[in-house]
Short mmCIF file of C-alpha atoms in Angstrom, two decimals:
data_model
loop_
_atom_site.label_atom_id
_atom_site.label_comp_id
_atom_site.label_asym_id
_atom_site.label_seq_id
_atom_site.Cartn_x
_atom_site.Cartn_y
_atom_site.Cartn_z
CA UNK A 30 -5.73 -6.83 -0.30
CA UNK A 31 -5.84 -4.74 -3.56
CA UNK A 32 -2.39 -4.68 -5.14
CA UNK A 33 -2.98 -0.92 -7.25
CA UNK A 34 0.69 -0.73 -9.05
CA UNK A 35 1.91 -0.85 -11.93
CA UNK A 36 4.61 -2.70 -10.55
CA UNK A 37 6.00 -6.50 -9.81
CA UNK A 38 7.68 -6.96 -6.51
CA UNK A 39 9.87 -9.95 -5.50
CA UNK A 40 10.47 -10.64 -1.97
CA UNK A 41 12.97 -12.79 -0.29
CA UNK A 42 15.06 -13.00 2.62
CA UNK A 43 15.92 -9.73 3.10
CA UNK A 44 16.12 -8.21 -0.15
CA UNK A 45 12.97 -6.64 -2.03
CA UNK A 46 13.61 -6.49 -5.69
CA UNK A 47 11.16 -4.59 -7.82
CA UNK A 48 11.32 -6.20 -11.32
CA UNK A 49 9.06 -5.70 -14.72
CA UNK A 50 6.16 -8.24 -14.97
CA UNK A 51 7.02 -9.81 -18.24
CA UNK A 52 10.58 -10.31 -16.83
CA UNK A 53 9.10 -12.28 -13.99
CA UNK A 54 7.14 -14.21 -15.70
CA UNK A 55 9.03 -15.12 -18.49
CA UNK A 56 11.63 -16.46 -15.95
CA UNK A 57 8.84 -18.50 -14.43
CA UNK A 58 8.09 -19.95 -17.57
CA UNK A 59 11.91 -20.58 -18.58
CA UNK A 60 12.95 -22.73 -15.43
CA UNK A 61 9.75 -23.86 -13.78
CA UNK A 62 9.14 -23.22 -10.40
CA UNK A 63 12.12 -21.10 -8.92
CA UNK A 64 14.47 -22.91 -5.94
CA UNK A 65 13.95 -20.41 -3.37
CA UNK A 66 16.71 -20.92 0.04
CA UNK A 67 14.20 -17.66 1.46
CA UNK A 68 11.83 -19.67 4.16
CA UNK A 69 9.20 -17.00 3.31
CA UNK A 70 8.72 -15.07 0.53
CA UNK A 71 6.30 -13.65 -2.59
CA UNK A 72 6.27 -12.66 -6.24
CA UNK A 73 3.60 -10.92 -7.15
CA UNK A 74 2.23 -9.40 -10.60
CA UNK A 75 0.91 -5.78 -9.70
CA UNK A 76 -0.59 -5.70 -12.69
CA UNK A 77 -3.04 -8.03 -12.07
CA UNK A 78 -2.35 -8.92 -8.45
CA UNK A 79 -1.85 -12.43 -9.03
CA UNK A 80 0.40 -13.78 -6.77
CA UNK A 81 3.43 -16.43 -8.83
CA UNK A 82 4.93 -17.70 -5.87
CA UNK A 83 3.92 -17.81 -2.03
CA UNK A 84 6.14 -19.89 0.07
CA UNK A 85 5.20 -18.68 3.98
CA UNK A 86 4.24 -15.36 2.92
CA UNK A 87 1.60 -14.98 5.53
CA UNK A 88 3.43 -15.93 8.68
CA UNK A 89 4.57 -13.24 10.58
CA UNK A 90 8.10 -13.21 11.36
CA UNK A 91 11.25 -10.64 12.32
CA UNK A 92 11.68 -8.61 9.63
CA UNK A 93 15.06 -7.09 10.17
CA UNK A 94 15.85 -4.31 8.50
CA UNK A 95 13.02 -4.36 5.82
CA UNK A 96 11.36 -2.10 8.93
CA UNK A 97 13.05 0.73 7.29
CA UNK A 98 10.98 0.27 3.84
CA UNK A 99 7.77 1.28 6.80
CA UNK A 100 9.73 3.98 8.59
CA UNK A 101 10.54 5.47 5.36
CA UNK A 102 7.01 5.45 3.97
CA UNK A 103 5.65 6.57 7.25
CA UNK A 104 7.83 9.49 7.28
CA UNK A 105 7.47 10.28 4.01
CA UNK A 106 3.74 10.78 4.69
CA UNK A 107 4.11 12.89 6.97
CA UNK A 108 6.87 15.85 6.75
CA UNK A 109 8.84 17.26 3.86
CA UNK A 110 12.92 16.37 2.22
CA UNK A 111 13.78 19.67 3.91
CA UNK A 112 12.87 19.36 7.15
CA UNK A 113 15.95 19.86 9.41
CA UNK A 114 16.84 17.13 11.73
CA UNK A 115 18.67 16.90 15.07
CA UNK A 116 20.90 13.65 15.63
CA UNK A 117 21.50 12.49 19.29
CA UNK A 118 23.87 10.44 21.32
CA UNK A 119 19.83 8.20 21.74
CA UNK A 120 19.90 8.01 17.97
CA UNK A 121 23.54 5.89 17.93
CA UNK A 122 22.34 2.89 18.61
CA UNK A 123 24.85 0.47 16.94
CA UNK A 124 25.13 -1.65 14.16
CA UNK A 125 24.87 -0.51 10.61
CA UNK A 126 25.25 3.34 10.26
CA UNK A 127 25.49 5.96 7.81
CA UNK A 128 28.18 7.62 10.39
CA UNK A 129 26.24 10.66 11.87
CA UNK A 130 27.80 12.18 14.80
CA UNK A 131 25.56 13.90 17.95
CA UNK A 132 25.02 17.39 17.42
CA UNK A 133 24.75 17.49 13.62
CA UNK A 134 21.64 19.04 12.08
CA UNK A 135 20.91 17.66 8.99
CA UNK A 136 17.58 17.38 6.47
CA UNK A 137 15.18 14.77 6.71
CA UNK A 138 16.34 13.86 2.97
CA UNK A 139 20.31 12.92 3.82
CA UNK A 140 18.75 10.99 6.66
CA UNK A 141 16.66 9.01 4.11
CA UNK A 142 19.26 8.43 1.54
CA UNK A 143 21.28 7.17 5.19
CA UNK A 144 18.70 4.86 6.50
CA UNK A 145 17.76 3.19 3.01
CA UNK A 146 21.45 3.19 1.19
CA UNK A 147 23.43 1.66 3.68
CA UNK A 148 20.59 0.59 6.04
CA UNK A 149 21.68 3.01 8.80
CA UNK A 150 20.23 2.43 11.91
CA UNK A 151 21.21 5.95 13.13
CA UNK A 152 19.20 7.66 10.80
CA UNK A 153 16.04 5.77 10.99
CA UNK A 154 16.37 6.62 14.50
CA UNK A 155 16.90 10.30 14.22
CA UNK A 156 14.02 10.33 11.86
CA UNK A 157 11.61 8.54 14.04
CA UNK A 158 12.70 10.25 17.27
CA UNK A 159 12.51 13.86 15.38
CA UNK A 160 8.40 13.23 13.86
CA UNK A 161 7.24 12.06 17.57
CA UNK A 162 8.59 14.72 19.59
CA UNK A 163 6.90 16.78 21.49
CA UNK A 164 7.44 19.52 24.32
CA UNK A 165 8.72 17.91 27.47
CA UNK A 166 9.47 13.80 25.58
CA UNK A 167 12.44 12.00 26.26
CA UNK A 168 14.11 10.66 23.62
CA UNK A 169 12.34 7.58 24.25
CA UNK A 170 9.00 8.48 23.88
CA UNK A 171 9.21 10.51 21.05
CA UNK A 172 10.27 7.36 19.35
CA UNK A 173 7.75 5.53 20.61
CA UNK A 174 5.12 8.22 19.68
CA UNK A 175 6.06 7.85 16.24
CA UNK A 176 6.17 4.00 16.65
CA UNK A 177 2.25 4.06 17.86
CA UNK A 178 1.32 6.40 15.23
CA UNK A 179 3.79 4.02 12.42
CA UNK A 180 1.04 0.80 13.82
CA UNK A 181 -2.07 3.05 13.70
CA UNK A 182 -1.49 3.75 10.04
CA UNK A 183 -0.24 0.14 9.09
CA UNK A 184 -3.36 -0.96 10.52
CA UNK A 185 -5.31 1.85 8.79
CA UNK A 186 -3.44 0.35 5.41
CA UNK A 187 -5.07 -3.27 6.24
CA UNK A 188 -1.64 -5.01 6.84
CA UNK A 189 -3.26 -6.80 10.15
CA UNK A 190 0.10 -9.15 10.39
CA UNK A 191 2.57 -6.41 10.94
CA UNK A 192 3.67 -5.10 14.49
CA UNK A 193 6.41 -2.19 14.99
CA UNK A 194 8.27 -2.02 18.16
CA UNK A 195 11.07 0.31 16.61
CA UNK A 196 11.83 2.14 13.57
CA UNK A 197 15.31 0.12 12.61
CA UNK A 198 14.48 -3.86 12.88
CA UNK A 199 17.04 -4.66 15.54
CA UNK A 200 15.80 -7.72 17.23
CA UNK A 201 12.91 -7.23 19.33
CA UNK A 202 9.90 -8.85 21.21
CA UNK A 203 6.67 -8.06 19.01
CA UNK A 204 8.56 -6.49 16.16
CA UNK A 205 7.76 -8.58 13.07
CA UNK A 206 5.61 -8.83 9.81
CA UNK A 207 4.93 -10.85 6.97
CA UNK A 208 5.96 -11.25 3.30
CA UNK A 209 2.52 -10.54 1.94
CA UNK A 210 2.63 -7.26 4.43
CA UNK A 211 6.13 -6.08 3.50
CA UNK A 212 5.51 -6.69 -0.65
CA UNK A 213 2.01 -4.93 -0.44
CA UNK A 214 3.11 -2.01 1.88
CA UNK A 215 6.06 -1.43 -1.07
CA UNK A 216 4.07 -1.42 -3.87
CA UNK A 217 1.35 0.94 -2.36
CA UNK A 218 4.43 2.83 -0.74
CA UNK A 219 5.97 3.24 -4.75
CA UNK A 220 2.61 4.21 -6.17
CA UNK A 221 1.81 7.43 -3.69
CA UNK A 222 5.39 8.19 -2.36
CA UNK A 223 7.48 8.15 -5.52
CA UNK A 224 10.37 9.81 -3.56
CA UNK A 225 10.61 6.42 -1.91
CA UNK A 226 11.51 4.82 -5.51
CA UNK A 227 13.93 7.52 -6.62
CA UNK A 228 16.13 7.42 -3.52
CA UNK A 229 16.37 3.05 -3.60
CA UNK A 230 17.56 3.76 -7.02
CA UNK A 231 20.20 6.32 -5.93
CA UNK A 232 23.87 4.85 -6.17
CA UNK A 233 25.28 6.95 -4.31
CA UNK A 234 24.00 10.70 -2.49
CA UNK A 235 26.57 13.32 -1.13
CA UNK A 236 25.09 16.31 0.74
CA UNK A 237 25.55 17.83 4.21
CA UNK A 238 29.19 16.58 4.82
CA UNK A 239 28.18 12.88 3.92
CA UNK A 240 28.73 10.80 0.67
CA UNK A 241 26.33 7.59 1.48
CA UNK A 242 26.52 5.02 -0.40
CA UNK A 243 24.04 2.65 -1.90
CA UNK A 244 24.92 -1.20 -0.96
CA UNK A 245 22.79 -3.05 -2.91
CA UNK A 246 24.36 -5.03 -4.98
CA UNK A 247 22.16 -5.63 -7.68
CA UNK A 248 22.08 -1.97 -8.36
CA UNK A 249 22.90 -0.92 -11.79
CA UNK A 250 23.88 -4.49 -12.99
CA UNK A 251 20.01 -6.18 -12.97
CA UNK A 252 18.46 -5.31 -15.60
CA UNK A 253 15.07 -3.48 -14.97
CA UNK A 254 15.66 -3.31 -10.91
CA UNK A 255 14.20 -0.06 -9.33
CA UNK A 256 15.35 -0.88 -6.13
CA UNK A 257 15.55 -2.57 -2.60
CA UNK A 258 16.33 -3.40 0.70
#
């Protein structure tokens, strides 16, 4: 795994934190080796690509919503900010939202800023649902289009350990990843998608009849954070 960034990522739980490498280290070196609660997780210096802590980072587990750091990137890749979106009553399916109603059109770059800020579910549905369509799909399987091509391309990237079943990380069967996966697929992600940087660092984004708000907490009060999820 080459780790090309100029970048150091911290992963645990299910917050990514992207931090400067002399920070990192310097906290290594000022309390030892950190007491992680996080049963898996990574630090890694993309500088170098030495890797400062490991605890379980290869064993593929549910990744929640961290998904939506891969749905992002994915769609990122593959249509432009402006692209006009159609949200349906398939796209509602529950948990956190950024509060889009059926029937709205709105650009692929609100429904970003709504399925990174406050981890909406409804938008990283709407996204995924609107890139597979084609003639003729049901809602269904234009998710699931964009689902196979979302694994084709992770697989494509080398991250061998990471399955997607859906673009949101609601519990599923055969929807998981791995530390190592998730903190690699960022800092690639960061390097040739810098919109993906620029919108985790957004507080807050109004546009389109929707003022979304970012709920990370370290936002704005650690010093040197670019962003997370």
């Amino acid at each position: 795994m080459h780790w090309n960034c100029r970048r150091a990522a911290i992963l645990a739980a299910v917050i990514c934190c992207l931090l400067p490498v002399g920070q990192v280290i310097g906290y290594a070196q000022e309390v030892g080796h950190p007491d992680v609660v996080a049963s898996h997780a990574i630090v890694v210096d993309a500088v170098t690509g030495d890797v400062l802590l490991d605890k379980g980072s290869n064993e593929p587990v549910a990744m929640a919503s961290l998904t939506k750091l891969f749905t992002a990137f994915l769609a990122l890749e593959t249509t432009p900010l402006d692209r006009k979106m159609s949200v349906r009553e398939f796209d509602l399916v529950g948990e956190a939202s950024m509060g889009v109603s059926t029937g709205e059109y709105l650009t692929f770059q609100t429904l970003l800023h709504g399925m990174l800020l406050p981890s909406g579910n409804d938008a990283a549905t709407a996204i995924a649902r609107n890139l597979g369509a084609h003639d003729g799909d049901s809602d269904a399987q234009a998710t699931s289009r964009f689902i196979e091509r979302a694994n084709q391309r992770l697989v494509e990237l080398g991250l061998h350990n990471t399955h997607l079943v859906n673009p949101h990380g609601l519990d599923a069967d055969g929807h998981y990843s791995t530390a190592r996966d998730i903190a690699a697929m960022t800092l690639y992600a960061l390097d040739h998608e810098p919109t993906l940087g620029t919108t985790l660092h957004t507080p807050e984004y109004v546009a389109e009849g929707h003022a979304i708000t970012n709920t990370n907490r370290l936002l704005g009060v650690y010093d040197g954070l670019i962003g997370g999820k």
